[in-house]
Short mmCIF file of C-alpha atoms (C1' of nucleotides) in Angstrom, two decimals:
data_model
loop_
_atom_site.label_atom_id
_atom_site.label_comp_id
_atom_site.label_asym_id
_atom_site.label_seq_id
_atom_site.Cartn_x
_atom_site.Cartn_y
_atom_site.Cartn_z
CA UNK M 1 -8.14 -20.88 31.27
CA UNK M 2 -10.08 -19.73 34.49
CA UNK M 3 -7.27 -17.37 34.74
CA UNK M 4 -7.28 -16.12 31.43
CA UNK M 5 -11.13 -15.08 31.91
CA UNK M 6 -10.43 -13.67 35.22
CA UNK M 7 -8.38 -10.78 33.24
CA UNK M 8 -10.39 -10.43 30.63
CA UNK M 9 -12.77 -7.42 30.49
CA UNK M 10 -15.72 -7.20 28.11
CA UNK M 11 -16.51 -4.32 25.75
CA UNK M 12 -18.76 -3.25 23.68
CA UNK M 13 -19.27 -0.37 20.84
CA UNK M 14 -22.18 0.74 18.16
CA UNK M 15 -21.40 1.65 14.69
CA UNK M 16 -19.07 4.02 14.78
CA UNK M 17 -18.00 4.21 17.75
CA UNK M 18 -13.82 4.31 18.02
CA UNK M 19 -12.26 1.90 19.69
CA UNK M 20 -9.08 2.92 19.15
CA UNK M 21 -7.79 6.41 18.15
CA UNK M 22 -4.62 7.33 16.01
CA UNK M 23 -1.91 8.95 18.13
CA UNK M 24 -3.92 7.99 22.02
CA UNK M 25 -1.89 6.01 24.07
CA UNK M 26 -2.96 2.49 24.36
CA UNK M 27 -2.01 -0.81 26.37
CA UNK M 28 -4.30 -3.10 25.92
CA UNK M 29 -4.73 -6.28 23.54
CA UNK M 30 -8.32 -5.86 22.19
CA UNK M 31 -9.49 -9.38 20.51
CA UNK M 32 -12.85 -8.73 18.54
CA UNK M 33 -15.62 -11.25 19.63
CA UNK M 34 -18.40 -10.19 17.27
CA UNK M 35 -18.82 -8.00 14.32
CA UNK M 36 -16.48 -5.89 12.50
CA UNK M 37 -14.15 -2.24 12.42
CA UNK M 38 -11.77 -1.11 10.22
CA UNK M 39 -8.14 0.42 10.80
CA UNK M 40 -7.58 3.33 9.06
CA UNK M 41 -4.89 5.99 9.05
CA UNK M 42 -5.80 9.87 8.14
CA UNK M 43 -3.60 12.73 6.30
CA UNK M 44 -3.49 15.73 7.61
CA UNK M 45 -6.01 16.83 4.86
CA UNK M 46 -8.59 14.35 6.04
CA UNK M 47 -8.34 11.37 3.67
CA UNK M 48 -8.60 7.94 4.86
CA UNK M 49 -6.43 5.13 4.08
CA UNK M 50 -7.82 1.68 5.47
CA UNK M 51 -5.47 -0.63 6.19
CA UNK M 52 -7.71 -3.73 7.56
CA UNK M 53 -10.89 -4.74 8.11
CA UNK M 54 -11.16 -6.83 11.19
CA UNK M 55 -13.97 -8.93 11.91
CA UNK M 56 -14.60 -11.93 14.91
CA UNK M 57 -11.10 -13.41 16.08
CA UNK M 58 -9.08 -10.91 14.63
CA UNK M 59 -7.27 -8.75 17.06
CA UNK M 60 -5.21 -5.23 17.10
CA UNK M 61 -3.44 -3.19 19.93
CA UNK M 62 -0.40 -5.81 19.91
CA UNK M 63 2.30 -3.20 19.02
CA UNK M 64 1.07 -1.54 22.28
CA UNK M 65 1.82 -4.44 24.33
CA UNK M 66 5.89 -3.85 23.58
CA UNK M 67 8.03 -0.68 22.39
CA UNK M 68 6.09 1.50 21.10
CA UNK M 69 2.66 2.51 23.17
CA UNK M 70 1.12 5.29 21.10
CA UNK M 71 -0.99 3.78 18.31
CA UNK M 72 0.15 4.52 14.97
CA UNK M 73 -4.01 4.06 13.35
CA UNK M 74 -7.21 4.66 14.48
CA UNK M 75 -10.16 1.91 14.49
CA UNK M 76 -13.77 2.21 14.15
CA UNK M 77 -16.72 -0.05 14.76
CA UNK M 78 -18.30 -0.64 10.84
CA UNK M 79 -21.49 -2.49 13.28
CA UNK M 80 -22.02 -3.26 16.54
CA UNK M 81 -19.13 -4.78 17.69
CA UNK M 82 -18.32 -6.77 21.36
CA UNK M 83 -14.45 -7.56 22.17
CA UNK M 84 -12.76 -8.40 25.05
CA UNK M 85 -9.23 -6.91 26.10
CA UNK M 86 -6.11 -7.23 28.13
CA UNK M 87 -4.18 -5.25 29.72
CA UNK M 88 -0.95 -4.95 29.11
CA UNK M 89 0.46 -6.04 32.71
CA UNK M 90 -2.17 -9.04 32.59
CA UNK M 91 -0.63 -9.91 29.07
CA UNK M 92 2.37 -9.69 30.61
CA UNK M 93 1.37 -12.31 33.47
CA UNK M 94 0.12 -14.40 30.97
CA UNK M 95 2.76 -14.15 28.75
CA UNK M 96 4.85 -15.49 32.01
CA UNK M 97 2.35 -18.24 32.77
CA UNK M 98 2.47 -19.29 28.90
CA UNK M 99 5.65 -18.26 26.84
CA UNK M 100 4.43 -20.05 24.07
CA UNK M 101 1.96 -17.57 23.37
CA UNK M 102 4.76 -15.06 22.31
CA UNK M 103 5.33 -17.45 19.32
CA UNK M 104 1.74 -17.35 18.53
CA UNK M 105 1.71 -13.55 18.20
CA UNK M 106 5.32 -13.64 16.35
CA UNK M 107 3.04 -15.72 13.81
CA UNK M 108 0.02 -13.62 13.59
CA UNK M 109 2.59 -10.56 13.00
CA UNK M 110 4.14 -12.52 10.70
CA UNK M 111 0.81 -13.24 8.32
CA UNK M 112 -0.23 -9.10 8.74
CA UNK M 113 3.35 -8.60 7.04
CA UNK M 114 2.79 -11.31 4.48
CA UNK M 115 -1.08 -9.15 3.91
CA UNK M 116 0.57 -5.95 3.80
CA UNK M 117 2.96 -6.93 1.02
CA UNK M 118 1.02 -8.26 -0.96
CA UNK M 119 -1.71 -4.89 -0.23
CA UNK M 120 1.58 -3.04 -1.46
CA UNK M 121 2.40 -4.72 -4.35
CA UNK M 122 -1.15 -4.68 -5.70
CA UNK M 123 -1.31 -0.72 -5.07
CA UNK M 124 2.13 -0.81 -6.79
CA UNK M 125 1.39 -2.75 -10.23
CA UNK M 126 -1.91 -3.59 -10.60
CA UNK M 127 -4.41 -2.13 -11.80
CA UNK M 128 -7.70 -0.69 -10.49
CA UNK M 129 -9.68 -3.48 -12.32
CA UNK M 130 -7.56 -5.79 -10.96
CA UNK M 131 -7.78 -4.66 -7.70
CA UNK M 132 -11.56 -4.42 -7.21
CA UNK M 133 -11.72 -7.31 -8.60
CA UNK M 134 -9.55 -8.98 -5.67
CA UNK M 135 -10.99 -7.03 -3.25
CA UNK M 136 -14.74 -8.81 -4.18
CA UNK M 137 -13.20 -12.22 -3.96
CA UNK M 138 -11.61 -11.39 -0.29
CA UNK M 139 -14.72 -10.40 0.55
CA UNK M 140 -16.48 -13.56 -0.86
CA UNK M 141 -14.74 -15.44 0.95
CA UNK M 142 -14.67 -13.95 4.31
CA UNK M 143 -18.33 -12.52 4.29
CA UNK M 144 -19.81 -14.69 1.15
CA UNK M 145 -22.55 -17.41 2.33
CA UNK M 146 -23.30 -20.22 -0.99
CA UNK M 147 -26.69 -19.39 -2.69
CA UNK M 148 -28.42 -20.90 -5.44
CA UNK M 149 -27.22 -18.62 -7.99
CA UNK M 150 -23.51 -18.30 -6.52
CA UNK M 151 -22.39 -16.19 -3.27
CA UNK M 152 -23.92 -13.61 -1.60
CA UNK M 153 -21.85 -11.43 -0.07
CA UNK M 154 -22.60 -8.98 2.85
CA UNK M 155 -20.24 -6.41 2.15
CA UNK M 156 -18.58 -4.68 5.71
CA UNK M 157 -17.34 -1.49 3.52
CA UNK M 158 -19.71 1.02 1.62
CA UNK M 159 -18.62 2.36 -1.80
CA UNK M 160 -16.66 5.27 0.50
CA UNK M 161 -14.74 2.38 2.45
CA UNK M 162 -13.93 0.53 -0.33
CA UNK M 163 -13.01 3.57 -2.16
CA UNK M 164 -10.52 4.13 1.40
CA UNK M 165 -9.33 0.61 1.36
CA UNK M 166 -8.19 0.70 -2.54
CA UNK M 167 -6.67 4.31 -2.77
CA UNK M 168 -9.27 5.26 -5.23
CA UNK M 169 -12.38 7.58 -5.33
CA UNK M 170 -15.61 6.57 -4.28
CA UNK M 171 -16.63 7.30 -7.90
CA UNK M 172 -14.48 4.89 -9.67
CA UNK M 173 -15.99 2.54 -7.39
CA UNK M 174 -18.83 2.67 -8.38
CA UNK M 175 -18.06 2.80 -11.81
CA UNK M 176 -15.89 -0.64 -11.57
CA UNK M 177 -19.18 -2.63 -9.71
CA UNK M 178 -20.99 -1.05 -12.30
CA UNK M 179 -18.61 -2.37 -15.34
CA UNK M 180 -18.82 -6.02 -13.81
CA UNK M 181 -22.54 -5.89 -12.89
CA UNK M 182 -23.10 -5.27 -17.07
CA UNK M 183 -20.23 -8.23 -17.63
CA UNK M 184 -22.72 -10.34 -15.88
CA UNK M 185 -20.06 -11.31 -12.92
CA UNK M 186 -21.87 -9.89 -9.83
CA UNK M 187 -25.31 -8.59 -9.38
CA UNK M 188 -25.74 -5.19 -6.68
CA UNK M 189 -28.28 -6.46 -4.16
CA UNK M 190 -29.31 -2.91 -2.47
CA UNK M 191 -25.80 -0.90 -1.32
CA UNK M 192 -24.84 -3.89 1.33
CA UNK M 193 -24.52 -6.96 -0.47
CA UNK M 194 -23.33 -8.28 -3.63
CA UNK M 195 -24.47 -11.46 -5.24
CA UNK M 196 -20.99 -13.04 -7.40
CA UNK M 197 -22.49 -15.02 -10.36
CA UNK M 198 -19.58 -15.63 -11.80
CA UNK M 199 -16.22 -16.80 -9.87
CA UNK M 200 -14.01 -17.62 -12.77
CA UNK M 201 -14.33 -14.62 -14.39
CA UNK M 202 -13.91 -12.86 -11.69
CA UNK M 203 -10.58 -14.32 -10.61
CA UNK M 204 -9.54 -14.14 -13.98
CA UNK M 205 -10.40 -10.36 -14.11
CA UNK M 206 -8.38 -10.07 -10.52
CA UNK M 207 -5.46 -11.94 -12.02
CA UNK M 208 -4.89 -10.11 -15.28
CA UNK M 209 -5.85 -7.02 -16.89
CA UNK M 210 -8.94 -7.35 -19.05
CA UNK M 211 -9.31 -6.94 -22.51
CA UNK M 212 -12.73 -6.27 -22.96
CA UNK F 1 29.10 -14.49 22.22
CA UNK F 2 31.54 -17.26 21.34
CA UNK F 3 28.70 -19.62 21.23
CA UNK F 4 26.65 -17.04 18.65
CA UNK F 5 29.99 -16.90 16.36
CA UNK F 6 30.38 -20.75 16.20
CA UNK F 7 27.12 -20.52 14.51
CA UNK F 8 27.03 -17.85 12.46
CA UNK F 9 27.59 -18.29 8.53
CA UNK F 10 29.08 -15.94 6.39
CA UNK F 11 28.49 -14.93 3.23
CA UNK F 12 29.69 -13.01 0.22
CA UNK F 13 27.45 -11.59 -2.88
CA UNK F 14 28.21 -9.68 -5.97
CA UNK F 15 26.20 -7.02 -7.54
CA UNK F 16 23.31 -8.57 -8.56
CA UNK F 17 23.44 -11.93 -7.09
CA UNK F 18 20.75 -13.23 -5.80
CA UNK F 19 20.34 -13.61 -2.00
CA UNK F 20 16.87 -15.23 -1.67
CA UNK F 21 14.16 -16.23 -4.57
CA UNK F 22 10.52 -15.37 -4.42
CA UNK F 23 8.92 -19.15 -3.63
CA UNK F 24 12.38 -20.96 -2.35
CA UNK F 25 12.14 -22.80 0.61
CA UNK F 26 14.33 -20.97 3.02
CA UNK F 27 15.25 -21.57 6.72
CA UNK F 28 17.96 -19.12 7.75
CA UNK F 29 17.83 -16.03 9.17
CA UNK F 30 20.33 -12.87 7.08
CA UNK F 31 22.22 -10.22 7.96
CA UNK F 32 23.40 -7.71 6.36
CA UNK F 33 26.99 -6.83 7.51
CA UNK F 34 28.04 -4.46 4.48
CA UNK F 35 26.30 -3.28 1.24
CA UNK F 36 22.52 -2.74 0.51
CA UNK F 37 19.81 -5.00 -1.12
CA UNK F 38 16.44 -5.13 -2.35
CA UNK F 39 13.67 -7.11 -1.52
CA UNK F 40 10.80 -7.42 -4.15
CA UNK F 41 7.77 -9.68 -5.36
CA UNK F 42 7.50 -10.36 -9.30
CA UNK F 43 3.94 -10.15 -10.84
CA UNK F 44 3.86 -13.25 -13.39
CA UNK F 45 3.81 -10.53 -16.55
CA UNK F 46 7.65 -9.66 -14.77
CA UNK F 47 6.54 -6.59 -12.82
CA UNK F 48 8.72 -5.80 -9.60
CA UNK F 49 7.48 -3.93 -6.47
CA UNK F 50 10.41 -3.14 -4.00
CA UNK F 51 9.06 -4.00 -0.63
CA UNK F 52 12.39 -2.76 1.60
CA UNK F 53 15.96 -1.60 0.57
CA UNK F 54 18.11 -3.28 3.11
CA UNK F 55 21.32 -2.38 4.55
CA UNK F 56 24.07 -2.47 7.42
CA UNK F 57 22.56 -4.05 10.19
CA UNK F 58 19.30 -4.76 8.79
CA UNK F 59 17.88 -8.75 8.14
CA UNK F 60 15.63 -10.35 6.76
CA UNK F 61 14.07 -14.60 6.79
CA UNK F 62 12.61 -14.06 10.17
CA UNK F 63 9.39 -15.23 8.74
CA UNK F 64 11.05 -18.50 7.33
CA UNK F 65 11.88 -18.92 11.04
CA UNK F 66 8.44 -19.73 12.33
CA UNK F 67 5.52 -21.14 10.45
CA UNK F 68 6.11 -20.46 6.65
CA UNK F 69 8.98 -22.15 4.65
CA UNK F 70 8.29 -20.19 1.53
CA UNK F 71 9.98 -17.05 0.85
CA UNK F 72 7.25 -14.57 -0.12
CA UNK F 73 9.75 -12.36 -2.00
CA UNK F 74 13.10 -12.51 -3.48
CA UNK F 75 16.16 -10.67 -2.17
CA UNK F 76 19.02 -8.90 -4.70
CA UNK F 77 22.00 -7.50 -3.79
CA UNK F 78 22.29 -3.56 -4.92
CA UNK F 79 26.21 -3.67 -4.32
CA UNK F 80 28.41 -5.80 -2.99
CA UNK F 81 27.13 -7.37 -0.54
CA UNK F 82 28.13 -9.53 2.88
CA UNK F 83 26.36 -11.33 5.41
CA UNK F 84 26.00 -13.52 7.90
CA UNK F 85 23.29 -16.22 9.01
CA UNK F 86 22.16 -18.59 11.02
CA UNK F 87 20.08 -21.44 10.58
CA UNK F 88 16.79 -22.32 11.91
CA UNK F 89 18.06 -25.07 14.44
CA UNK F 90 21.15 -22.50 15.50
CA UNK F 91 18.62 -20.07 15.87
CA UNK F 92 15.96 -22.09 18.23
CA UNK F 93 19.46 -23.15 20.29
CA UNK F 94 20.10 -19.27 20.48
CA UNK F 95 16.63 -18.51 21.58
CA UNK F 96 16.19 -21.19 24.33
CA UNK F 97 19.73 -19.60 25.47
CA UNK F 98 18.55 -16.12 25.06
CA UNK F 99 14.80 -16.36 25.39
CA UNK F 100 14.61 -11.98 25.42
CA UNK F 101 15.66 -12.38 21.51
CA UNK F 102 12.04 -13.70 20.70
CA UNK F 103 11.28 -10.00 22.07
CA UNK F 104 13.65 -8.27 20.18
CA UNK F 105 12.44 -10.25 17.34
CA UNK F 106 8.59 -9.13 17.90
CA UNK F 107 10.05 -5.68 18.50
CA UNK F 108 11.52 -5.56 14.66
CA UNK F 109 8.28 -7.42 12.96
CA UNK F 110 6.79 -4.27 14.56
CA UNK F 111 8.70 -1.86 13.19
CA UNK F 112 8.65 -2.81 10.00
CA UNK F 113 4.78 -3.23 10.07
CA UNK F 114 4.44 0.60 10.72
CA UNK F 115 6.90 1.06 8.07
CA UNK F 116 4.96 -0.91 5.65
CA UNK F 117 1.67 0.55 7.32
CA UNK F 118 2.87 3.84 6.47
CA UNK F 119 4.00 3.11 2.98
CA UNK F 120 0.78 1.56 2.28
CA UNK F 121 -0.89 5.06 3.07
CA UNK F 122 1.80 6.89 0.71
CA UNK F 123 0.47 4.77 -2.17
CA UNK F 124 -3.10 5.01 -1.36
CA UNK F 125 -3.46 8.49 -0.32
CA UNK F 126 -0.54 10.71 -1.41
CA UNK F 127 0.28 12.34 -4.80
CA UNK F 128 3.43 10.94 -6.55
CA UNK F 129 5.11 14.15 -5.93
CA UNK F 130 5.13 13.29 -2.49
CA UNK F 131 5.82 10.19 -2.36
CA UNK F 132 8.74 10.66 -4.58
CA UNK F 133 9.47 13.73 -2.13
CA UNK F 134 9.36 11.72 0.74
CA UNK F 135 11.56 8.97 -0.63
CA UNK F 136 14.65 11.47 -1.20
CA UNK F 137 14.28 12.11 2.28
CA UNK F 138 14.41 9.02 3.57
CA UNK F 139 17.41 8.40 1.46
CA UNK F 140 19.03 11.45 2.50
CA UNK F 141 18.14 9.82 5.92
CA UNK F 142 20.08 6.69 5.52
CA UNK F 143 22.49 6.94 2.56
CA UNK F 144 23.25 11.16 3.17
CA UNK F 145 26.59 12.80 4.16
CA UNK F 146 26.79 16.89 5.02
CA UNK F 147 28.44 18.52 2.43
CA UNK F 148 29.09 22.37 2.50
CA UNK F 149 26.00 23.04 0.44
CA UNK F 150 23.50 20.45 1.57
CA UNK F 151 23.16 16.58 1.74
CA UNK F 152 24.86 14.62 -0.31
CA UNK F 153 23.16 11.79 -1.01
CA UNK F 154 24.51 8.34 -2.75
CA UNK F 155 21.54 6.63 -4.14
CA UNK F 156 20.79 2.65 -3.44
CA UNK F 157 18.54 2.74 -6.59
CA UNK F 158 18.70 3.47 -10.27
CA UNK F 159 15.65 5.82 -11.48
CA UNK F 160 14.17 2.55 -12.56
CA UNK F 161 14.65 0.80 -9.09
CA UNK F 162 12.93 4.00 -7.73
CA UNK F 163 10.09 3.41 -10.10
CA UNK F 164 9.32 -0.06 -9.00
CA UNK F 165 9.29 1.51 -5.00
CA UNK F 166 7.32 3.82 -5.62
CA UNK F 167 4.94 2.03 -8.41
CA UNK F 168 5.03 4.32 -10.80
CA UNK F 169 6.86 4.39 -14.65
CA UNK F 170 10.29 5.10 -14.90
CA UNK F 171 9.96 8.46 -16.99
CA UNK F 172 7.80 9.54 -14.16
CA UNK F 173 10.77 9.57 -11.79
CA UNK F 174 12.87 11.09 -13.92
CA UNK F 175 10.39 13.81 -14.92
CA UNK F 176 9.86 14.73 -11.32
CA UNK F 177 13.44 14.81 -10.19
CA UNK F 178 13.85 16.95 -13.37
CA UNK F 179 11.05 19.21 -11.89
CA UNK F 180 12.74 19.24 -8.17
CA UNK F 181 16.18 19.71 -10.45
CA UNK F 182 14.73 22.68 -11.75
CA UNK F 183 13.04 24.18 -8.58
CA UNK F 184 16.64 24.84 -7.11
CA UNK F 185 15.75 21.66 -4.27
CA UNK F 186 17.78 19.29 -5.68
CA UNK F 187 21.18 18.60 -8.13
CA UNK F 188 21.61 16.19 -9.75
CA UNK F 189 25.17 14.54 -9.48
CA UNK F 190 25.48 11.73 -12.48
CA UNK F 191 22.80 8.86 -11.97
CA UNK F 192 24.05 7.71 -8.80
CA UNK F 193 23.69 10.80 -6.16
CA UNK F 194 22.10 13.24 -5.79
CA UNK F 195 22.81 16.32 -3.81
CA UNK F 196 19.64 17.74 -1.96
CA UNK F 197 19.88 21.89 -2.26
CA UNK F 198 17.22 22.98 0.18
CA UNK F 199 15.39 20.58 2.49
CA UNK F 200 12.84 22.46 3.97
CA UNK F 201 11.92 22.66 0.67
CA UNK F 202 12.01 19.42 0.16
CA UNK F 203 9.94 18.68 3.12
CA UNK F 204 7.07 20.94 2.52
CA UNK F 205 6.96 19.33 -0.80
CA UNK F 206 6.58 15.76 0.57
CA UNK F 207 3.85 16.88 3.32
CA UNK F 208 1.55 18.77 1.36
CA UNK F 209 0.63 18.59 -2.82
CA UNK F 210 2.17 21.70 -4.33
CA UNK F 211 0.54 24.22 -5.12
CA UNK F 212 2.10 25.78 -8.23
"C1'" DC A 1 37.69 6.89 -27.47
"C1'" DG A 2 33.73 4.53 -28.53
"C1'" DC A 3 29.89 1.69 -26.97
"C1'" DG A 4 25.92 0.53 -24.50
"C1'" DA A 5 22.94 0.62 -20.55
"C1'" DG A 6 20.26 3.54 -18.35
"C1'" DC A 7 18.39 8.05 -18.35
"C1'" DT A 8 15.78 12.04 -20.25
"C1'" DT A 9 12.43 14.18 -23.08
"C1'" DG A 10 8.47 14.69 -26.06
"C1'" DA A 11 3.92 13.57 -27.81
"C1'" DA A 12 -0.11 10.84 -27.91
"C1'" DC A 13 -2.97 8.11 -25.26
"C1'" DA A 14 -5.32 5.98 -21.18
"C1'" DT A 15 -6.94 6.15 -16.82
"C1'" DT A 16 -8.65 8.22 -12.89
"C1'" DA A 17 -9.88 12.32 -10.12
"C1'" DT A 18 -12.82 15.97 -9.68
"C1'" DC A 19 -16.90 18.57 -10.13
"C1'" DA A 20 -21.73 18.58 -10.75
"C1'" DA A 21 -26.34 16.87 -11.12
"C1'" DG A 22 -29.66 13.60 -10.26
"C1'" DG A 23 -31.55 9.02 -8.22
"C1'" DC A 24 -32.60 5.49 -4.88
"C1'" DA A 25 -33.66 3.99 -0.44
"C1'" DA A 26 -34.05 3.97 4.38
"C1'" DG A 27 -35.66 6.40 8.11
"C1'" DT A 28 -38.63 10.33 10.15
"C1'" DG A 29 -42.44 12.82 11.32
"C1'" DG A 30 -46.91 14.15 10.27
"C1'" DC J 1 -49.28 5.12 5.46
"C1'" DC J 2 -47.46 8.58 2.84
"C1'" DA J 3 -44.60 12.58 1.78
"C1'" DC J 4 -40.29 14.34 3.11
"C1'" DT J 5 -35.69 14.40 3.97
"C1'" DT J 6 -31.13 12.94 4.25
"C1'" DG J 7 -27.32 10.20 3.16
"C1'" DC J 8 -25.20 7.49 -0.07
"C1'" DC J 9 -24.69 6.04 -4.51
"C1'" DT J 10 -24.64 6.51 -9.69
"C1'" DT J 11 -23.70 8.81 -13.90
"C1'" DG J 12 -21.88 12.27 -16.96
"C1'" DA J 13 -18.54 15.74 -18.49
"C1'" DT J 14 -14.15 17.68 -17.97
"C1'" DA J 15 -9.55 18.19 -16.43
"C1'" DA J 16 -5.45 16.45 -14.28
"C1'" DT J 17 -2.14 12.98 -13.95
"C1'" DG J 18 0.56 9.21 -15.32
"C1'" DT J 19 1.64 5.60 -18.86
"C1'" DT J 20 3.38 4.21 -23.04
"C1'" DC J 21 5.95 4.53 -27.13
"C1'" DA J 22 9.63 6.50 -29.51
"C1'" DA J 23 13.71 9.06 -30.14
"C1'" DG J 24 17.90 10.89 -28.62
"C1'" DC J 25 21.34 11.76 -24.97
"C1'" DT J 26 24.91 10.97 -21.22
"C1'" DC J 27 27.62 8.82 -18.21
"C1'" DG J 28 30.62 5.39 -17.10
"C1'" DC J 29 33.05 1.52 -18.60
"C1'" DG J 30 35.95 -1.26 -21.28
#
DNA sequence: CGCGAGCTTGAACATTATCAAGGCAAGTGG
DNA sequence: CCACTTGCCTTGATAATGTTCAAGCTCGCG
């Protein structure tokens, strides 16, 4: 463990600041220690598809670390954000020092894939109702802290990330929050947060098509 | 070698059999020797997203191979189909005997992260034209011979098979082959190939929403 | 040769994107 | 501390796009 810290080196970033840009070589093994970015992907044209949101213990640059060494997204600090990183040759010794470790990134691959299929199917046959509505309850329960009156949650995307994350425009966004605020399901709390009233409903609403 | 044959199973399918079901336990690790196959999740009102169309040389139930038991989607053969697998135990024997495999291994989770990485941007960001563009492509890519007057191009997937890929309605597919049909880029050859006319065509069409 | 599955086509409908205008709120400078 | 300003969000109207439903057609198979 002494050795591990010995190769470690210590980073940090302010809101958007990249850590990470699309196409830029890249060799290191960047573990995020507080706060949170996103991973995002741009057209030509300039939109923005987000494919994660990372936040404290989640790490990215491990596709660097064999084949391929030019990173196929970019990532950018949502809030201040502190990681710590390896390079790939210390990886390498550590990898030596403790093979087991290759099994434990084999399983964290392994659960992205299982999160991107599922991503995929839900851009592929569900709706956007459905989808929002999923996209709240992730949130809940990653970022959601218990209140009185149900869960608070401190939202890391604004309308125009989750608008990025869901292949949608900002606009319908808004106009989906805005549906469930009048079901009586969530409650806007300022642009940042989001107090959920109503779990059941919600997870209904994320499971099937409503009905109104 | 000898010791990876005495371990290897094989395994014949029919059209339409099933290779692997959506929530089965599963603890062997495919491949696909000859014929193609899709892989797909099932929404519970009978929906079907195509996650991958498999063939030669591809495999799939490396997940079931490390933590998860639980196939996360199910696996149908498009044609005749044969393969051969190995078990979990075979395959921890194999990889204490060949420990570089657990590389390869990472290697291929990575590859087909990007591809799903990329896929997931299609859906989010790209207009179905494209996508559907894109996706005679990357069939003429895989499936395509030369012919004297373009590609030739034998299709894994019925327009209906295309539609669940993509995530759109069947009619949709057909309509916009119809429209590529009629634009001179592509001919239509029965339902099962296609032959692709003019490919730049074709390519500027899948990298940037036409125009008209 | 006839039948049926899968494909195409059309028309009406639903949903979402886009464009445009206005509002709220946080931060800035007087 | 207040007015101002700027960025983001909301809301409305309209247009584009895709879905759905309903016929009819075609290809390939028996």
């Amino acid at each position: 463990m002494t050795h591990i810290a010995s190769i470690i080196r210590h980073k940090e970033y302010r809101k958007e600041e990249t850590l990470l840009s699309e196409g830029s070589k890249a060799n290191t093994l960047v573990i995020i220690n507080e706060g949170s970015a996103k991973a995002f992907k741009l057209t030509p044209d300039g939109r923005e598809q987000i494919l994660y949101v990372f936040s404290e213990g989640d790490f990215f640059g491990e596709r660097n670390l064999f084949g391929r060494q030019i990173s196929t997204y970019s990532v950018e600090a949502l809030e201040p954000v502190r990681t710590c990183s390896f390079t790939k040759e210390s990886f390498y010794d550590l990898l030596h020092s403790y093979p087991e470790i290759a099994i434990k990134i084999i399983e964290e691959l392994e659960k992205r894939i299982s999160h991107l299929e599922c991503t995929l199917q839900s851009m592929g046959v569900r709706s956007v109702d459905e989808r929002v509505s999923t996209l709240i309850l992730d949130f809940a329960e990653k970022y959601g802290t218990s209140v009185p009156d149900g869960t608070l949650i401190h939202l890391p995307l604004s309308r125009e990330g989750m608008a990025n994350y869901l292949g949608v425009a900002r606009e319908t966004v808004s106009r989906k929050l805005g549906q469930l605020e009048n079901e009586g399901i969530i409650r806007s709390h300022g642009n940042k947060s989001i107090l959920l009233l109503d779990r059941n409903m919600l997870e209904s609403s994320a499971g099937k098509s409503v009905d109104l």
